[in-house]
PDB file of C-alpha atoms in Angstrom:
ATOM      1  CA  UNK T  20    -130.197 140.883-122.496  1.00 62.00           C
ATOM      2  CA  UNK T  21    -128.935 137.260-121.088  1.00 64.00           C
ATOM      3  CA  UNK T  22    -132.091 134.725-120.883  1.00 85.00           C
ATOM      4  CA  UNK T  23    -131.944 132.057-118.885  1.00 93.00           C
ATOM      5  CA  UNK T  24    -134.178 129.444-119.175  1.00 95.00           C
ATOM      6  CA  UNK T  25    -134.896 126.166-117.095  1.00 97.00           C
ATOM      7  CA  UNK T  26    -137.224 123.133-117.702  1.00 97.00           C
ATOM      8  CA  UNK T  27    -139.087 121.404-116.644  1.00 97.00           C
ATOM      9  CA  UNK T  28    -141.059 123.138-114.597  1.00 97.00           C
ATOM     10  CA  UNK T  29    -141.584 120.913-111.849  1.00 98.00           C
ATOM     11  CA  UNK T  30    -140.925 117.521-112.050  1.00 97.00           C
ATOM     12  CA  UNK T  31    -142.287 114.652-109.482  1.00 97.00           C
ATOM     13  CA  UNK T  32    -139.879 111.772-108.661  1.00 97.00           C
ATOM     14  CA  UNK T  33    -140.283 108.693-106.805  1.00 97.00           C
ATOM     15  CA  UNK T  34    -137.498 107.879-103.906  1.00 97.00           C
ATOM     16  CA  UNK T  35    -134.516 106.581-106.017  1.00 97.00           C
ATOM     17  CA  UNK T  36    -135.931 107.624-109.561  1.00 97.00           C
ATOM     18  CA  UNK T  37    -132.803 109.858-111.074  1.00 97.00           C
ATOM     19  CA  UNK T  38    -133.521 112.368-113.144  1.00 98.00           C
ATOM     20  CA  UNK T  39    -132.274 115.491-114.766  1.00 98.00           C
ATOM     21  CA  UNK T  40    -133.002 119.339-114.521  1.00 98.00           C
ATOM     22  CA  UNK T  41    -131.542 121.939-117.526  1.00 98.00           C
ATOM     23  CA  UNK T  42    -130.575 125.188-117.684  1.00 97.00           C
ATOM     24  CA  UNK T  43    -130.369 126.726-121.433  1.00 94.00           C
ATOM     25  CA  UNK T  44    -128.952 130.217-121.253  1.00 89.00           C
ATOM     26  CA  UNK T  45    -128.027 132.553-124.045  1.00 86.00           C
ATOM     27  CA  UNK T  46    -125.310 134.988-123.113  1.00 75.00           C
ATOM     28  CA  UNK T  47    -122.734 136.980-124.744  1.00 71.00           C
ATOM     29  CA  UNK T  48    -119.854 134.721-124.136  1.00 74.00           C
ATOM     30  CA  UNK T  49    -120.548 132.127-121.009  1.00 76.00           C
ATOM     31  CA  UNK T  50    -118.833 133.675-117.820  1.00 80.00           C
ATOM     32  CA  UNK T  51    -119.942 130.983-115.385  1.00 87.00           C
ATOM     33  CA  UNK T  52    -123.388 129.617-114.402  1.00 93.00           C
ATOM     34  CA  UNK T  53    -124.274 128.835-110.635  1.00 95.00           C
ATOM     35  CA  UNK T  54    -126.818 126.380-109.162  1.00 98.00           C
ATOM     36  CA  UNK T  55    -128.213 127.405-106.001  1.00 98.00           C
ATOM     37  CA  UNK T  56    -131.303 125.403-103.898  1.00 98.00           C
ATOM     38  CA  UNK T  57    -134.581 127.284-102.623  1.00 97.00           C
ATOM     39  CA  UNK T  58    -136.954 125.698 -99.971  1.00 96.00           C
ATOM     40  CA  UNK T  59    -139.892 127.261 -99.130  1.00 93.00           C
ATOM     41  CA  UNK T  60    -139.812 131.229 -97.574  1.00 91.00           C
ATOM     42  CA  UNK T  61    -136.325 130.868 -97.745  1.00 93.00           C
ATOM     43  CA  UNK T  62    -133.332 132.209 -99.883  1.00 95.00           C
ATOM     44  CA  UNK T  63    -130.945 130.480-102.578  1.00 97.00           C
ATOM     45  CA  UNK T  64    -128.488 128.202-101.022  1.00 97.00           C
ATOM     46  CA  UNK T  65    -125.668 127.633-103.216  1.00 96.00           C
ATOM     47  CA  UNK T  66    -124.623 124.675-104.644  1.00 97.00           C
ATOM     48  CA  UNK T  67    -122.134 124.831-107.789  1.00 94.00           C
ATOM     49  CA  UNK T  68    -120.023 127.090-109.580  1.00 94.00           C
ATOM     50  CA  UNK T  69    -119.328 125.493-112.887  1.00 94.00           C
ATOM     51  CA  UNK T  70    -117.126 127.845-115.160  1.00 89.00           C
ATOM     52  CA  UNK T  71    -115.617 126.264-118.115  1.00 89.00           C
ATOM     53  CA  UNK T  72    -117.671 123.942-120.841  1.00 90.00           C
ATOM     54  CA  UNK T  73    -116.665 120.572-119.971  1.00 94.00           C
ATOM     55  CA  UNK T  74    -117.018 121.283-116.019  1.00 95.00           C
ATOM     56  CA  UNK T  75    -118.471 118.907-113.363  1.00 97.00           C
ATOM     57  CA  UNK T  76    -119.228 119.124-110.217  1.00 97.00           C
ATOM     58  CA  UNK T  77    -120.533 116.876-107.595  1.00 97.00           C
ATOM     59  CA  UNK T  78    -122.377 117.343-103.981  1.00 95.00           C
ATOM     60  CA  UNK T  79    -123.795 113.936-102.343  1.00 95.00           C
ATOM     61  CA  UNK T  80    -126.994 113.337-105.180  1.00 97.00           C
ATOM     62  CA  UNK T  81    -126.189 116.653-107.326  1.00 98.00           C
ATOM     63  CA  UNK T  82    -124.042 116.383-110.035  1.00 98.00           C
ATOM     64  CA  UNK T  83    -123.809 119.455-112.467  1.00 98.00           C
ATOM     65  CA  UNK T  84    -122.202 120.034-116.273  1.00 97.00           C
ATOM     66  CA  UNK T  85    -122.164 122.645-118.094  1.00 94.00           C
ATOM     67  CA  UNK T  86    -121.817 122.530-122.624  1.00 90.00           C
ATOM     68  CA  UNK T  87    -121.196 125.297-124.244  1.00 86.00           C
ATOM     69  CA  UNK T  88    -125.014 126.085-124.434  1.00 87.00           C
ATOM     70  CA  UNK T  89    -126.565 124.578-121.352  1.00 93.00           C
ATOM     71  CA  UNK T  90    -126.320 123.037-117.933  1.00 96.00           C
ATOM     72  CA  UNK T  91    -127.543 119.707-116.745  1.00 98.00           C
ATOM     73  CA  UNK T  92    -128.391 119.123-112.833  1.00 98.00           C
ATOM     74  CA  UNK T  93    -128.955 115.535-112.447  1.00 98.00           C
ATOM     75  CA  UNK T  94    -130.354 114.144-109.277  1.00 98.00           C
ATOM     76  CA  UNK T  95    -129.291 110.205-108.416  1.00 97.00           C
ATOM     77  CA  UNK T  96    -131.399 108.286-106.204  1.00 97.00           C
ATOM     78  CA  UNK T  97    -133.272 111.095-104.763  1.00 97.00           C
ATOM     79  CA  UNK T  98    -134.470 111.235-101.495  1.00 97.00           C
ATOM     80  CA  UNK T  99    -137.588 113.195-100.117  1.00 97.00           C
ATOM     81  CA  UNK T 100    -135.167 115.573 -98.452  1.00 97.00           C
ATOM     82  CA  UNK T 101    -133.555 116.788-101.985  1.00 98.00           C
ATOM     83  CA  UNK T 102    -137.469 117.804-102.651  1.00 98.00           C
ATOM     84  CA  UNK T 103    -136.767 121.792-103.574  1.00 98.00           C
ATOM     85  CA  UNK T 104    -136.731 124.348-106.116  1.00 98.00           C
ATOM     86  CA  UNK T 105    -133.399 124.341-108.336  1.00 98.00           C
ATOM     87  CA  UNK T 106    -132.506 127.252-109.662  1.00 98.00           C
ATOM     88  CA  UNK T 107    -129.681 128.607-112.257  1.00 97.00           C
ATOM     89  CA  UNK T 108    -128.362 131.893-112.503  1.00 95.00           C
ATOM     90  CA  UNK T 109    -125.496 133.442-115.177  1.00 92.00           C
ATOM     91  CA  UNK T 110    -123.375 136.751-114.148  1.00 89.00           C
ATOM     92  CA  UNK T 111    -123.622 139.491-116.251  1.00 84.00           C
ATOM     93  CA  UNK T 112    -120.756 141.100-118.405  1.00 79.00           C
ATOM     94  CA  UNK T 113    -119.920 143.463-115.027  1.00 78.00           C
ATOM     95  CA  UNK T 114    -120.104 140.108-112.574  1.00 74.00           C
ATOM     96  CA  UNK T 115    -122.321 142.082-110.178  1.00 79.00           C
ATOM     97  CA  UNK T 116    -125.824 141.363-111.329  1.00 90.00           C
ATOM     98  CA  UNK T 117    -127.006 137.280-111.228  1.00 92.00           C
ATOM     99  CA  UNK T 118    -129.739 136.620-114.076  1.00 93.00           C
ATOM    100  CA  UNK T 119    -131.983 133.937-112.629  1.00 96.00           C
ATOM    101  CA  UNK T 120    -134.108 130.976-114.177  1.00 96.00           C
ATOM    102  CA  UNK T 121    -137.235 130.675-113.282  1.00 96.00           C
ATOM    103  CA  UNK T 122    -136.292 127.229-111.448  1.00 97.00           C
ATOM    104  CA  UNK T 123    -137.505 123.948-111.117  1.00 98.00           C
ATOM    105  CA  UNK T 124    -139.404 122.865-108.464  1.00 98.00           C
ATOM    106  CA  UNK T 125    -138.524 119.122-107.356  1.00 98.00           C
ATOM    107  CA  UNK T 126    -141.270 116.842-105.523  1.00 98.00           C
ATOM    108  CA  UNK T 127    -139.254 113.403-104.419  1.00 98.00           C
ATOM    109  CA  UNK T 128    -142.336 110.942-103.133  1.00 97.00           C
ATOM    110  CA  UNK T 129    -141.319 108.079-100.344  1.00 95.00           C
TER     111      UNK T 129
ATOM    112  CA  UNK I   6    -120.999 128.217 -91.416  1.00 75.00           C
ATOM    113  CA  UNK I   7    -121.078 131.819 -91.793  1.00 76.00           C
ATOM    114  CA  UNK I   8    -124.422 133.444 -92.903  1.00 93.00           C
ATOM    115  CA  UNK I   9    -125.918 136.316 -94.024  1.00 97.00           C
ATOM    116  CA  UNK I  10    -128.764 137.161 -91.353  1.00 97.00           C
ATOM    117  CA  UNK I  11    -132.041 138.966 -92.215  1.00 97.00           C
ATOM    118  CA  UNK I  12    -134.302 141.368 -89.967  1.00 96.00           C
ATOM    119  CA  UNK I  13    -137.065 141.167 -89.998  1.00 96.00           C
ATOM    120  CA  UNK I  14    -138.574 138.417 -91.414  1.00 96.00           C
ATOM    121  CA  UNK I  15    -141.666 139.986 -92.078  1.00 97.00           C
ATOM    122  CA  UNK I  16    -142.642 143.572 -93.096  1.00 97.00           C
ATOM    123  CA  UNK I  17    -146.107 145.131 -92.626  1.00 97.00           C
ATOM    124  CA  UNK I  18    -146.651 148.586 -94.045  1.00 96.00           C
ATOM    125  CA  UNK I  19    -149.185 150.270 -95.169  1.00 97.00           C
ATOM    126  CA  UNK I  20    -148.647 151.993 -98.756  1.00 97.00           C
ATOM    127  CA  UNK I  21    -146.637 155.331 -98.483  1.00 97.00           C
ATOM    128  CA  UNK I  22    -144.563 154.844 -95.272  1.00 97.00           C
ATOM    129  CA  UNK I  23    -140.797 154.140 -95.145  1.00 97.00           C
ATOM    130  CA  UNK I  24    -139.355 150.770 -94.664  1.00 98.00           C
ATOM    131  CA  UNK I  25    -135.821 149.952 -94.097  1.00 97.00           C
ATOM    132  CA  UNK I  26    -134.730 146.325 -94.331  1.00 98.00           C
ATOM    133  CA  UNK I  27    -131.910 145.273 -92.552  1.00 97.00           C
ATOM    134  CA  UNK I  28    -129.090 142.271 -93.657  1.00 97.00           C
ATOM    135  CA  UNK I  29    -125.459 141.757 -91.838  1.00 97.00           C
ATOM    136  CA  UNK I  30    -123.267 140.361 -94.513  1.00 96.00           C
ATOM    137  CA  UNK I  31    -121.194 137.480 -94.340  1.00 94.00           C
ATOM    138  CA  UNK I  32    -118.322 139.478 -92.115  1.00 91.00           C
ATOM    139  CA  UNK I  33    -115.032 138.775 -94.686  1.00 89.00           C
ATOM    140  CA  UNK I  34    -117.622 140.342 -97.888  1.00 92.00           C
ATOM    141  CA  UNK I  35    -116.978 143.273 -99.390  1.00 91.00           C
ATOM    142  CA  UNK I  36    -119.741 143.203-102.135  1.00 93.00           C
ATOM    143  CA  UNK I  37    -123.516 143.282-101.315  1.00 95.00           C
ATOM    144  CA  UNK I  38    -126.025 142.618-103.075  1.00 96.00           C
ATOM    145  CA  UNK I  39    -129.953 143.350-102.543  1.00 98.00           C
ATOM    146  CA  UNK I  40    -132.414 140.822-105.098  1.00 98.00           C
ATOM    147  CA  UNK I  41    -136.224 140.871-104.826  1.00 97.00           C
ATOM    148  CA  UNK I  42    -138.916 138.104-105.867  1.00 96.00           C
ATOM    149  CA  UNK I  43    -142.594 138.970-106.043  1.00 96.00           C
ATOM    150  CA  UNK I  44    -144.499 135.497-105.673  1.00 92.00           C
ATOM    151  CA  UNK I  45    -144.584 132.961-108.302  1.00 90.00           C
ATOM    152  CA  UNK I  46    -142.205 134.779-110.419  1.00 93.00           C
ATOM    153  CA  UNK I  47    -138.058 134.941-110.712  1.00 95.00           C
ATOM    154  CA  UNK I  48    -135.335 136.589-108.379  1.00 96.00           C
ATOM    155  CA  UNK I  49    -134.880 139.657-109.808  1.00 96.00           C
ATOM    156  CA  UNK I  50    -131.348 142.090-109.171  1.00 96.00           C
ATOM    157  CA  UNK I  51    -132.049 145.326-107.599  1.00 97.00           C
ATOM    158  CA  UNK I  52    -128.451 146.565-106.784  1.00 97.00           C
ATOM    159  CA  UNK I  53    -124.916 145.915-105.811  1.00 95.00           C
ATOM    160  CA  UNK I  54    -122.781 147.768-103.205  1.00 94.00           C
ATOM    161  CA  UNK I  55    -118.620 148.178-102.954  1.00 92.00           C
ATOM    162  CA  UNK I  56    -116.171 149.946-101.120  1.00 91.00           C
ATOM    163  CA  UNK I  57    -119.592 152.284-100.272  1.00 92.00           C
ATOM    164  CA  UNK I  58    -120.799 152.856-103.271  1.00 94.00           C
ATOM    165  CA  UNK I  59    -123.457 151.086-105.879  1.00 95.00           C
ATOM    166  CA  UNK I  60    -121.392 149.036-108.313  1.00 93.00           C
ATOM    167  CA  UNK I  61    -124.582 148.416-110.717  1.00 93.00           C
ATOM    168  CA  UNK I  62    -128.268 148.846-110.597  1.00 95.00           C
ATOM    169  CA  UNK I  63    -131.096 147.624-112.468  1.00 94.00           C
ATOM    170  CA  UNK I  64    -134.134 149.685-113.690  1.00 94.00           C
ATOM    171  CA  UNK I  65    -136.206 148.501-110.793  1.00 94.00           C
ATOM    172  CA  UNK I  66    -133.986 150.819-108.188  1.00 96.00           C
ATOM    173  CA  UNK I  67    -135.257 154.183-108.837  1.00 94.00           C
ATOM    174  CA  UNK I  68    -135.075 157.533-106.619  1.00 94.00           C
ATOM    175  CA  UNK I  69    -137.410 155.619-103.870  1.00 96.00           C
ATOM    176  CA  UNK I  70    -134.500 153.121-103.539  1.00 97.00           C
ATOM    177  CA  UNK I  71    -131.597 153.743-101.593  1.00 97.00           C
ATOM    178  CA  UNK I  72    -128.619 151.305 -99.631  1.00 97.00           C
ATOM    179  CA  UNK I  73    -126.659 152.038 -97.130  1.00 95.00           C
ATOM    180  CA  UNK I  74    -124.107 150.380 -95.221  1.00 93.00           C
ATOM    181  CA  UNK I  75    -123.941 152.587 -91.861  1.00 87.00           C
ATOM    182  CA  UNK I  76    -121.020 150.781 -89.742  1.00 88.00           C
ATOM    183  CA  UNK I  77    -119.193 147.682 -90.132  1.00 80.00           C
ATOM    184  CA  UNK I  78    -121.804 144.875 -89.955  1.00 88.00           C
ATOM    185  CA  UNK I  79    -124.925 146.193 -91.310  1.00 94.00           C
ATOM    186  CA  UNK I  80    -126.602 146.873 -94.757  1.00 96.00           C
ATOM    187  CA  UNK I  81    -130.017 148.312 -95.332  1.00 97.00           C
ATOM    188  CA  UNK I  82    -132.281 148.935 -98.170  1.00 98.00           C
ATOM    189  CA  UNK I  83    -134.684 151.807 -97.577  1.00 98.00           C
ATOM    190  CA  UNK I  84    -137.651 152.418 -99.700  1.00 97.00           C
ATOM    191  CA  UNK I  85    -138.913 155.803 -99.277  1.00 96.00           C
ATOM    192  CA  UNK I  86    -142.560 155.889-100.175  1.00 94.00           C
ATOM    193  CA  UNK I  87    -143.945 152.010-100.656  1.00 96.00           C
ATOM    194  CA  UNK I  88    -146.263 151.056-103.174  1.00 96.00           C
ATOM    195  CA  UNK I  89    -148.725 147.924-103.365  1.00 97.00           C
ATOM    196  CA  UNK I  90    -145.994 146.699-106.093  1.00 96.00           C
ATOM    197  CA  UNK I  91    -143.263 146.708-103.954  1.00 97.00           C
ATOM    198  CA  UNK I  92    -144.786 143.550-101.605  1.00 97.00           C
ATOM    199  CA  UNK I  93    -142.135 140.769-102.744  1.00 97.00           C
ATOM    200  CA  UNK I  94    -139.610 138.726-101.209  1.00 97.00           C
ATOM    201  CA  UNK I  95    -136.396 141.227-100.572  1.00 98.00           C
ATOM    202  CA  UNK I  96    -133.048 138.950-100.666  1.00 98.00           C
ATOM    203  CA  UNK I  97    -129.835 140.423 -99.270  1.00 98.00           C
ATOM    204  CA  UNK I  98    -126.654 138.551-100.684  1.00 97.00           C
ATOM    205  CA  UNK I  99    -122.856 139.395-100.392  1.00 96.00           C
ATOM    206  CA  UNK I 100    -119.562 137.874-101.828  1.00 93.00           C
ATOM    207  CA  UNK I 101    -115.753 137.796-100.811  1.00 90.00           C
ATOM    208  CA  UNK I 102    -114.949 139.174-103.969  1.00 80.00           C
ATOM    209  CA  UNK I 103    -116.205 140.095-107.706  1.00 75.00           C
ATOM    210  CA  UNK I 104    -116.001 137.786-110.181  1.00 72.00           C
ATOM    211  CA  UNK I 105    -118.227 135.448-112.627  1.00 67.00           C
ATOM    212  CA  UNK I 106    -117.089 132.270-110.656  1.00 75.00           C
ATOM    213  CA  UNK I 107    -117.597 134.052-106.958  1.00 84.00           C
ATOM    214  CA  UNK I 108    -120.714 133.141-105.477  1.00 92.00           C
ATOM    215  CA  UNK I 109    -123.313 135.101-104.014  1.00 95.00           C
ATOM    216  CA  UNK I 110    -124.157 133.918-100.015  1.00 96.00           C
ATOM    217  CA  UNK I 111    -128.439 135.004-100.042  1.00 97.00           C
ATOM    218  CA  UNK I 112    -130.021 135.461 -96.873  1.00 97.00           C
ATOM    219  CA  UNK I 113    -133.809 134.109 -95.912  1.00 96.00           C
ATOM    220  CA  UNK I 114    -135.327 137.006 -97.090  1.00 97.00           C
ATOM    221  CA  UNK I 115    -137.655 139.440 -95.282  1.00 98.00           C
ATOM    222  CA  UNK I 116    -141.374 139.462 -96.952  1.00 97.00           C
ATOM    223  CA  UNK I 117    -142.477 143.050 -97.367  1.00 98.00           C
ATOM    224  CA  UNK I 118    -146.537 143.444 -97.567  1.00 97.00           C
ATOM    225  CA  UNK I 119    -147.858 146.253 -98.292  1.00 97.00           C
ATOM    226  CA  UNK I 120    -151.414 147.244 -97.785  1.00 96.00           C
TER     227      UNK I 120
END
């Protein structure tokens, strides 16, 4: 079955201290990974599609890559407003069914 | 931007009634999708819909699951009998198309409690 696993768990950043979130997933041959953004009692909002190893993708702070074996989100001068939990999630062999980490929950202090 | 709406956004019921939970899709998707996460743990797949028929379901749907989409806007998940197990987050989702590098559009949620 496809793991996906994310670390740190949370992680607490001062305004403007960049940092990085990963995504390790083990899959029978990589068919894209998604990023997505969850705020409290609310639902994923998506972020990235990254699809081949190599990828990047950028949204104002967020930047995303994806290796061969993992996926970096890295956060640049964070704000208190990018304060959320990150989450990851492959597609299964049928591209129905999204396999979720278990996310990393981002505190950015003023 | 176009959403995918939720109703409602909270669910009271007390264990062994019927609950149907309501999402209108993103209105160019053809695939739906219904997720679930019980507090403090991951978003889990329950089942995905096409054309009017489940595409793919996980172990967690059993025979007191059951979708529907009943006109043109509107999907529902109905859960025949609840249990205390089934209070959790329920997420709709829907995409323009399949594929590995088409993105599911998730709703709010509406937070089921059973008692």
């Amino acid at each position: 079955e496809d793991q996906v696993t994310q670390s740190p768990e949370a992680l607490r950043l001062q305004e403007g201290e960049s940092s990085s979130l990963n995504c390790s997933y083990t899959v029978s041959g990589l068919r894209g990974l998604f990023w997505y953004r969850q705020d409290p009692g609310k639902g994923p909002e998506f972020l990235f599609t990254l699809y081949s190893a190599g990828e990047e993708k950028e949204k104002e702070r967020l930047k995303a890559t994806l290796t061969k074996k993992e996926s970096f989100l890295h956060i640049t001068a964070p704000k208190p407003e990018d304060s959320a939990t990150y989450l990851c999630a492959v597609p299964d062999k049928s591209d129905y069914k999204l396999s979720f980490g278990a996310g990393t929950t981002v505190t950015v202090r003023a | 931007e176009p959403e995918v709406t939720q109703t409602p956004s909270h669910q009271v019921t007390q264990m062994g009634q019927e609950v149907i939970l309501r999402c209108v899709p993103i209105s160019n998707h053809l695939y739906f999708y219904w997720y679930r996460q019980i507090l403090g743990q991951k978003v889990e797949f329950l089942v995905s819909f096409y054309n009017n028929e489940i595409s793919e379901k996980s172990e967690i749907f059993d025979d007191q699951f059951s979708v529907e989409r009943p006109d043109g806007s509107n999907f529902t998940l109905k859960i025949r009998s609840t249990k205390l197990e089934d209070s959790a987050m329920y997420f709709c989702a829907s995409s323009v198309r399949q594929g590995s590098n088409q993105p599911q559009h998730f709703g709010d949620g509406t937070r089921l409690s059973i008692l």
